[in-house]
CSV table of C-alpha atoms in Angstrom, one decimal:
chain,number,residue,atom,x,y,z
A,7,UNK,CA,83.8,34.9,76.5
A,8,UNK,CA,80.6,33.6,78.0
A,9,UNK,CA,78.8,31.7,75.2
A,10,UNK,CA,75.4,32.1,77.0
A,11,UNK,CA,75.6,35.8,77.2
A,12,UNK,CA,77.0,36.0,73.7
A,13,UNK,CA,74.2,34.0,72.3
A,14,UNK,CA,71.5,35.9,74.2
A,15,UNK,CA,72.9,39.2,73.1
A,16,UNK,CA,73.4,38.4,69.4
A,17,UNK,CA,71.0,38.6,66.5
A,18,UNK,CA,70.5,35.0,65.2
A,19,UNK,CA,69.1,34.5,61.7
A,20,UNK,CA,68.4,31.0,60.3
A,21,UNK,CA,68.4,31.0,56.5
A,22,UNK,CA,66.0,28.0,56.3
A,23,UNK,CA,63.7,26.1,58.6
A,24,UNK,CA,61.1,23.6,57.2
A,25,UNK,CA,59.8,22.1,60.4
A,26,UNK,CA,56.3,20.9,61.1
A,27,UNK,CA,54.9,24.2,62.4
A,28,UNK,CA,53.1,24.2,65.7
A,29,UNK,CA,53.0,26.2,69.0
A,30,UNK,CA,55.7,23.8,70.3
A,31,UNK,CA,58.1,24.5,67.4
A,32,UNK,CA,57.5,28.3,67.8
A,33,UNK,CA,58.4,27.9,71.5
A,34,UNK,CA,61.5,26.0,70.5
A,35,UNK,CA,62.6,28.8,68.2
A,36,UNK,CA,62.2,31.3,71.1
A,37,UNK,CA,64.1,29.0,73.5
A,38,UNK,CA,66.9,28.7,70.9
A,39,UNK,CA,67.2,32.4,70.7
A,40,UNK,CA,66.2,32.6,67.0
A,41,UNK,CA,65.7,36.3,66.1
A,42,UNK,CA,64.4,35.5,62.6
A,43,UNK,CA,64.1,32.6,60.2
A,44,UNK,CA,63.3,31.9,56.6
A,45,UNK,CA,60.3,29.6,57.0
A,46,UNK,CA,59.2,27.5,54.1
A,47,UNK,CA,55.6,27.9,53.1
A,48,UNK,CA,55.7,26.3,49.6
A,49,UNK,CA,57.6,23.5,48.0
A,50,UNK,CA,55.6,21.5,45.4
A,51,UNK,CA,52.3,23.4,45.9
A,52,UNK,CA,50.7,25.4,43.1
A,53,UNK,CA,49.1,28.9,43.4
A,54,UNK,CA,46.0,28.0,45.4
A,55,UNK,CA,47.6,25.6,47.9
A,56,UNK,CA,50.4,28.1,48.5
A,57,UNK,CA,47.8,30.9,49.2
A,58,UNK,CA,46.2,28.5,51.7
A,59,UNK,CA,49.6,28.1,53.4
A,60,UNK,CA,50.2,31.8,53.5
A,61,UNK,CA,46.7,32.3,55.0
A,62,UNK,CA,47.5,29.7,57.6
A,63,UNK,CA,50.6,31.7,58.6
A,64,UNK,CA,48.6,34.9,58.7
A,65,UNK,CA,46.3,33.2,61.3
A,66,UNK,CA,49.3,31.9,63.3
A,67,UNK,CA,50.7,35.4,63.5
A,68,UNK,CA,47.6,36.4,65.3
A,69,UNK,CA,47.2,33.3,67.4
A,70,UNK,CA,50.9,33.3,68.5
A,71,UNK,CA,51.7,37.0,68.5
A,72,UNK,CA,53.5,36.6,71.9
A,73,UNK,CA,56.1,34.5,70.1
A,74,UNK,CA,56.0,35.5,66.4
A,75,UNK,CA,56.3,38.6,64.3
A,76,UNK,CA,56.0,38.7,60.5
A,77,UNK,CA,59.1,40.1,58.7
A,78,UNK,CA,58.7,42.4,55.8
A,79,UNK,CA,62.0,44.2,56.1
A,80,UNK,CA,65.1,44.2,58.3
A,81,UNK,CA,63.6,46.7,60.7
A,82,UNK,CA,61.2,43.9,61.6
A,83,UNK,CA,64.1,41.6,62.5
A,84,UNK,CA,65.5,44.3,64.8
A,85,UNK,CA,62.1,44.7,66.3
A,86,UNK,CA,61.8,41.0,66.9
A,87,UNK,CA,65.1,41.1,68.8
A,88,UNK,CA,64.0,44.0,71.0
A,89,UNK,CA,60.6,42.4,71.7
A,90,UNK,CA,62.0,38.9,72.3
A,91,UNK,CA,59.9,37.4,69.6
A,92,UNK,CA,60.9,35.4,66.5
A,93,UNK,CA,60.6,37.1,63.1
A,94,UNK,CA,59.1,34.9,60.4
A,95,UNK,CA,60.3,35.5,56.9
A,96,UNK,CA,58.0,33.6,54.6
A,97,UNK,CA,59.9,31.8,51.9
A,98,UNK,CA,59.5,29.2,49.1
A,99,UNK,CA,61.7,26.3,48.0
A,100,UNK,CA,60.2,26.4,44.5
A,101,UNK,CA,58.5,28.8,42.1
A,102,UNK,CA,55.7,26.4,41.2
A,103,UNK,CA,53.2,28.7,43.0
A,104,UNK,CA,53.8,31.3,40.3
A,105,UNK,CA,52.4,28.8,37.8
A,106,UNK,CA,52.9,30.7,34.5
A,107,UNK,CA,52.5,34.3,35.9
A,108,UNK,CA,55.7,36.2,36.7
A,109,UNK,CA,53.5,39.1,37.9
A,110,UNK,CA,52.4,36.9,40.9
A,111,UNK,CA,55.9,37.6,42.4
A,112,UNK,CA,54.6,41.0,43.5
A,113,UNK,CA,51.3,39.6,44.8
A,114,UNK,CA,53.2,37.2,47.1
A,115,UNK,CA,55.8,39.8,48.0
A,116,UNK,CA,53.0,42.0,49.3
A,117,UNK,CA,51.8,39.1,51.4
A,118,UNK,CA,55.3,38.8,52.9
A,119,UNK,CA,57.0,36.2,50.8
A,120,UNK,CA,60.6,37.7,50.7
A,121,UNK,CA,62.6,34.6,49.6
A,122,UNK,CA,61.9,32.4,46.5
A,123,UNK,CA,64.0,29.4,45.5
A,124,UNK,CA,63.9,29.1,41.7
A,125,UNK,CA,63.6,25.3,41.5
A,126,UNK,CA,63.1,22.4,43.9
A,127,UNK,CA,65.3,19.5,42.8
A,128,UNK,CA,63.7,19.0,39.4
A,129,UNK,CA,62.5,20.9,36.3
A,130,UNK,CA,59.9,23.6,36.4
A,131,UNK,CA,59.0,26.5,34.1
A,132,UNK,CA,62.0,28.6,35.4
A,133,UNK,CA,64.8,26.0,35.1
A,134,UNK,CA,66.3,22.8,36.3
A,135,UNK,CA,66.9,21.4,39.8
A,136,UNK,CA,70.0,19.6,41.1
A,137,UNK,CA,68.3,16.1,40.7
A,138,UNK,CA,67.2,16.7,37.1
A,139,UNK,CA,69.1,14.3,34.7
A,140,UNK,CA,69.8,17.2,32.3
A,141,UNK,CA,70.2,20.8,33.4
A,142,UNK,CA,69.0,22.9,30.5
A,143,UNK,CA,69.7,26.1,32.3
A,144,UNK,CA,67.5,29.1,33.1
A,145,UNK,CA,64.5,29.6,30.7
A,146,UNK,CA,63.4,32.9,29.2
A,147,UNK,CA,60.5,32.7,31.6
A,148,UNK,CA,63.0,32.2,34.4
A,149,UNK,CA,64.7,35.4,33.4
A,150,UNK,CA,61.4,37.2,33.6
A,151,UNK,CA,60.8,35.8,37.0
A,152,UNK,CA,64.2,36.9,38.3
A,153,UNK,CA,63.6,40.4,36.8
A,154,UNK,CA,60.4,40.6,38.8
A,155,UNK,CA,62.1,39.3,42.0
A,156,UNK,CA,64.8,41.9,41.5
A,157,UNK,CA,62.2,44.7,41.0
A,158,UNK,CA,60.1,43.6,44.0
A,159,UNK,CA,63.0,43.0,46.4
A,160,UNK,CA,62.6,39.2,46.7
A,161,UNK,CA,65.7,37.2,47.4
A,162,UNK,CA,66.7,34.7,44.7
A,163,UNK,CA,67.6,31.4,46.4
A,164,UNK,CA,69.6,28.8,44.5
A,165,UNK,CA,70.0,26.1,47.1
A,166,UNK,CA,68.3,23.2,45.3
A,167,UNK,CA,68.9,24.6,41.8
A,168,UNK,CA,71.0,22.7,39.2
A,169,UNK,CA,74.5,24.0,38.4
A,170,UNK,CA,73.8,25.4,35.0
A,171,UNK,CA,70.5,27.0,36.0
A,172,UNK,CA,72.3,28.4,39.1
A,173,UNK,CA,75.2,29.8,37.0
A,174,UNK,CA,72.7,31.4,34.6
A,175,UNK,CA,70.8,33.0,37.5
A,176,UNK,CA,73.9,34.4,39.1
A,177,UNK,CA,74.8,36.0,35.7
A,178,UNK,CA,71.4,37.3,35.0
A,179,UNK,CA,70.3,38.6,38.4
A,180,UNK,CA,70.8,42.4,38.9
A,181,UNK,CA,70.8,41.8,42.6
A,182,UNK,CA,72.9,39.5,44.8
A,183,UNK,CA,71.6,35.9,45.1
A,184,UNK,CA,72.1,33.3,47.8
A,185,UNK,CA,72.4,29.6,48.7
A,186,UNK,CA,70.3,30.0,51.8
A,187,UNK,CA,71.0,26.4,53.0
A,188,UNK,CA,73.7,24.2,51.6
A,189,UNK,CA,76.9,22.3,52.4
A,190,UNK,CA,80.1,22.2,50.5
A,191,UNK,CA,81.1,19.6,47.9
A,192,UNK,CA,84.6,19.9,49.3
A,193,UNK,CA,83.4,18.2,52.5
A,194,UNK,CA,81.2,15.7,50.8
A,195,UNK,CA,80.2,15.0,47.2
A,196,UNK,CA,76.4,15.2,46.9
A,197,UNK,CA,74.1,16.5,44.2
A,198,UNK,CA,72.7,19.1,46.7
A,199,UNK,CA,76.1,20.3,47.8
A,200,UNK,CA,77.9,23.3,46.2
A,201,UNK,CA,81.4,23.4,44.8
A,202,UNK,CA,84.0,26.0,45.9
A,203,UNK,CA,83.6,27.6,42.5
A,204,UNK,CA,79.9,27.8,42.7
A,205,UNK,CA,80.1,29.4,46.2
A,206,UNK,CA,82.7,31.9,45.0
A,207,UNK,CA,80.6,32.8,41.9
A,208,UNK,CA,77.7,33.8,44.2
A,209,UNK,CA,79.8,35.7,46.6
A,210,UNK,CA,81.9,37.6,44.0
A,211,UNK,CA,78.7,39.3,42.9
A,212,UNK,CA,77.7,40.2,46.4
A,213,UNK,CA,75.8,37.1,47.3
A,214,UNK,CA,75.6,34.9,50.4
A,215,UNK,CA,76.0,31.3,51.6
A,216,UNK,CA,73.9,29.9,54.4
A,217,UNK,CA,75.5,26.7,55.9
A,218,UNK,CA,73.2,23.8,56.5
A,219,UNK,CA,73.5,21.4,59.4
A,220,UNK,CA,71.4,18.7,57.6
A,221,UNK,CA,73.2,15.4,58.3
A,222,UNK,CA,72.5,13.6,54.9
A,223,UNK,CA,74.7,16.3,53.3
A,224,UNK,CA,77.6,15.7,55.6
A,225,UNK,CA,80.2,12.9,55.6
A,226,UNK,CA,79.5,11.8,59.2
A,227,UNK,CA,75.7,11.2,58.5
A,228,UNK,CA,73.7,10.3,61.6
A,229,UNK,CA,76.9,10.6,63.7
A,230,UNK,CA,77.4,14.3,62.9
A,231,UNK,CA,78.2,16.4,66.0
A,232,UNK,CA,77.7,20.2,66.5
A,233,UNK,CA,81.5,20.6,66.6
A,234,UNK,CA,81.8,19.0,63.2
A,235,UNK,CA,79.1,21.4,61.9
A,236,UNK,CA,81.4,24.3,63.0
A,237,UNK,CA,84.2,22.7,61.0
A,238,UNK,CA,81.9,22.9,57.9
A,239,UNK,CA,81.3,26.5,58.7
A,240,UNK,CA,85.0,27.1,58.7
A,241,UNK,CA,85.4,25.4,55.4
A,242,UNK,CA,82.8,27.7,53.8
A,243,UNK,CA,84.3,30.8,55.5
A,244,UNK,CA,87.7,29.9,54.0
A,245,UNK,CA,86.0,29.7,50.5
A,246,UNK,CA,83.5,32.6,50.7
A,247,UNK,CA,84.9,34.9,53.3
A,248,UNK,CA,83.8,35.7,56.9
A,249,UNK,CA,81.3,38.5,55.8
A,250,UNK,CA,79.3,36.4,53.3
A,251,UNK,CA,78.5,33.3,55.5
A,252,UNK,CA,75.6,32.6,57.9
A,253,UNK,CA,73.4,29.9,59.2
A,254,UNK,CA,70.9,27.9,57.1
A,255,UNK,CA,70.2,24.8,59.2
A,256,UNK,CA,67.5,23.2,57.1
A,257,UNK,CA,65.8,22.1,60.4
A,258,UNK,CA,63.0,19.6,59.8
A,259,UNK,CA,61.9,19.3,63.4
A,260,UNK,CA,58.8,17.1,64.1
A,261,UNK,CA,58.4,16.1,60.4
A,262,UNK,CA,57.4,12.5,59.7
A,263,UNK,CA,58.3,9.9,57.1
A,264,UNK,CA,55.3,10.9,55.0
A,265,UNK,CA,56.7,14.4,54.7
A,266,UNK,CA,60.1,13.1,53.5
A,267,UNK,CA,58.3,10.8,51.0
A,268,UNK,CA,56.5,13.8,49.6
A,269,UNK,CA,59.8,15.8,49.4
A,270,UNK,CA,61.7,12.9,47.8
A,271,UNK,CA,59.3,12.4,44.8
A,272,UNK,CA,59.2,14.6,41.7
A,273,UNK,CA,56.4,17.2,42.2
A,274,UNK,CA,55.6,15.3,45.4
A,275,UNK,CA,54.1,12.2,43.7
A,276,UNK,CA,56.3,11.3,40.7
A,277,UNK,CA,59.6,9.4,40.4
A,278,UNK,CA,61.8,8.9,43.5
A,279,UNK,CA,64.6,11.4,43.1
A,280,UNK,CA,67.3,10.0,45.3
A,281,UNK,CA,68.4,6.4,46.1
A,282,UNK,CA,67.2,4.7,49.2
A,283,UNK,CA,63.9,4.6,51.1
A,284,UNK,CA,62.9,8.0,52.4
A,285,UNK,CA,63.3,8.3,56.2
A,286,UNK,CA,63.5,10.9,58.9
A,287,UNK,CA,67.2,11.9,59.2
A,288,UNK,CA,68.8,12.5,62.6
A,289,UNK,CA,69.8,15.9,63.6
A,290,UNK,CA,73.4,16.5,64.7
A,291,UNK,CA,74.4,15.5,68.2
A,292,UNK,CA,74.1,18.7,70.2
A,293,UNK,CA,71.6,20.2,67.7
A,294,UNK,CA,68.7,17.7,68.1
A,295,UNK,CA,66.1,20.5,68.4
A,296,UNK,CA,65.9,24.2,67.4
A,297,UNK,CA,66.2,25.1,71.1
A,298,UNK,CA,69.7,23.6,71.1
A,299,UNK,CA,71.0,26.3,68.7
A,300,UNK,CA,72.7,27.7,71.8
A,301,UNK,CA,75.1,24.7,71.5
A,302,UNK,CA,76.2,26.0,68.1
A,303,UNK,CA,77.4,29.2,69.6
A,304,UNK,CA,79.2,27.4,72.4
A,305,UNK,CA,80.9,25.2,69.8
A,306,UNK,CA,82.1,28.3,67.9
A,307,UNK,CA,83.6,29.6,71.2
A,308,UNK,CA,85.3,26.2,71.8
A,309,UNK,CA,86.7,26.4,68.3
A,310,UNK,CA,88.4,29.7,69.2
A,311,UNK,CA,86.3,32.0,67.1
A,312,UNK,CA,86.4,35.7,67.9
A,313,UNK,CA,83.3,37.4,69.2
A,314,UNK,CA,83.2,39.5,66.0
A,315,UNK,CA,83.1,36.4,63.8
A,316,UNK,CA,80.5,34.6,65.9
A,317,UNK,CA,78.2,37.6,65.8
A,318,UNK,CA,78.6,38.0,62.1
A,319,UNK,CA,77.8,34.3,61.3
A,320,UNK,CA,75.0,34.1,63.8
A,321,UNK,CA,73.0,36.9,62.2
A,322,UNK,CA,74.7,40.2,61.5
A,323,UNK,CA,75.8,39.0,58.0
A,324,UNK,CA,72.3,37.9,57.1
A,325,UNK,CA,70.9,41.2,58.4
A,326,UNK,CA,73.2,43.3,56.2
A,327,UNK,CA,72.7,41.1,53.1
A,328,UNK,CA,68.9,41.0,53.4
A,329,UNK,CA,68.9,44.8,53.7
A,330,UNK,CA,70.9,45.0,50.5
A,331,UNK,CA,68.5,42.7,48.6
A,332,UNK,CA,65.2,43.9,50.1
A,333,UNK,CA,66.2,47.6,50.0
A,334,UNK,CA,65.1,48.1,53.6
C-alpha cells in the first residue's frame, strides 16, 4: 500500500498536543495531516487564567479559520476532514481551573472544553497525581467532578493521575475513561508510564489508550526513532487490543526551557517534581515536527500493519470512542 495515499485519506486524531501555539504550529498540523487534536489550554492555571486561555483560542479560531475548526462533537471532526482543516478539541491537563466548583464543568463544556485530566502530577482537590509521594485516591469532591463530567459529556483523562486515584476513577466513572497520552511500564519503568494491568482496567470498561511518542518516557531517550515508536504501539495493542488504541503524541513543539521549568514544579512554582534539570527533550528521529506525522504512517506500513489496523490507530478508534463518551 502507498503510505502517502493512506495517510492523506485517513482520519488522524492526536490525543494530546501541548505545543507553543502559533500560526506556524497550526500550519505544521495541517502539513502533518492532523484531522483533530486534543490541545491543552490549562495545566496549573486557575479559573480566570484558564478563561483567558480559552478566550485566546476563540480569537485564534477566527484569525486562523482557514486552518482551524473548533470541535464540539465528532461531526466537527468529520467536517474538519472534509474541509482540510484541523479540528481543535480544547482540553485540560488538570482540574485546577474548576477551583472548588464542580458546576464549572458545564460552563467550560459549553465553551468547548471536551477533555479534562483529573490531576497534573501532584495533589489537587480531586485526587493525587503520579508524582505525589502518597496517593490518597479520589476525593469525594473528585467523585462529584466525575459525575458532572459524565453528565456533561466531558472525557475523563487519567494520563498524569496517580495509580490509586486512577483506579478509583475507573471504578467510579459511569462512562469510559482514557489515558490520552501515555507509554507502557512494560517498555520502561517511569512514574508517568502505565502498567499492563492499569491499561487493561481502563479498556475492560470501554476505555481507551493514546500512545505517546514523548522520548523521556521511552528507553531509548533522545535516540528514539519513529520505528521504535511503532514498536511501542504494538506493545500497547497486544495489551489493550487493536480497537482501543490510538495516537497521543504529547508533542511540545516550539516550547522552551522556561515552559518545562513551569511544568516540572508543583503548581508551576513549588518543589521540583522529577530529578534532573528541566530541559527541552528531543523528539523522536523521524518525528521532529508535527508535520512529520506522515512518517509514523510510513513506519506502520514498513512494520507490516494492515491498512485496517493503520486506519483504526490513526484516528478511527478515537472517533468512535469520543462519540461514545460525548454522545455525539
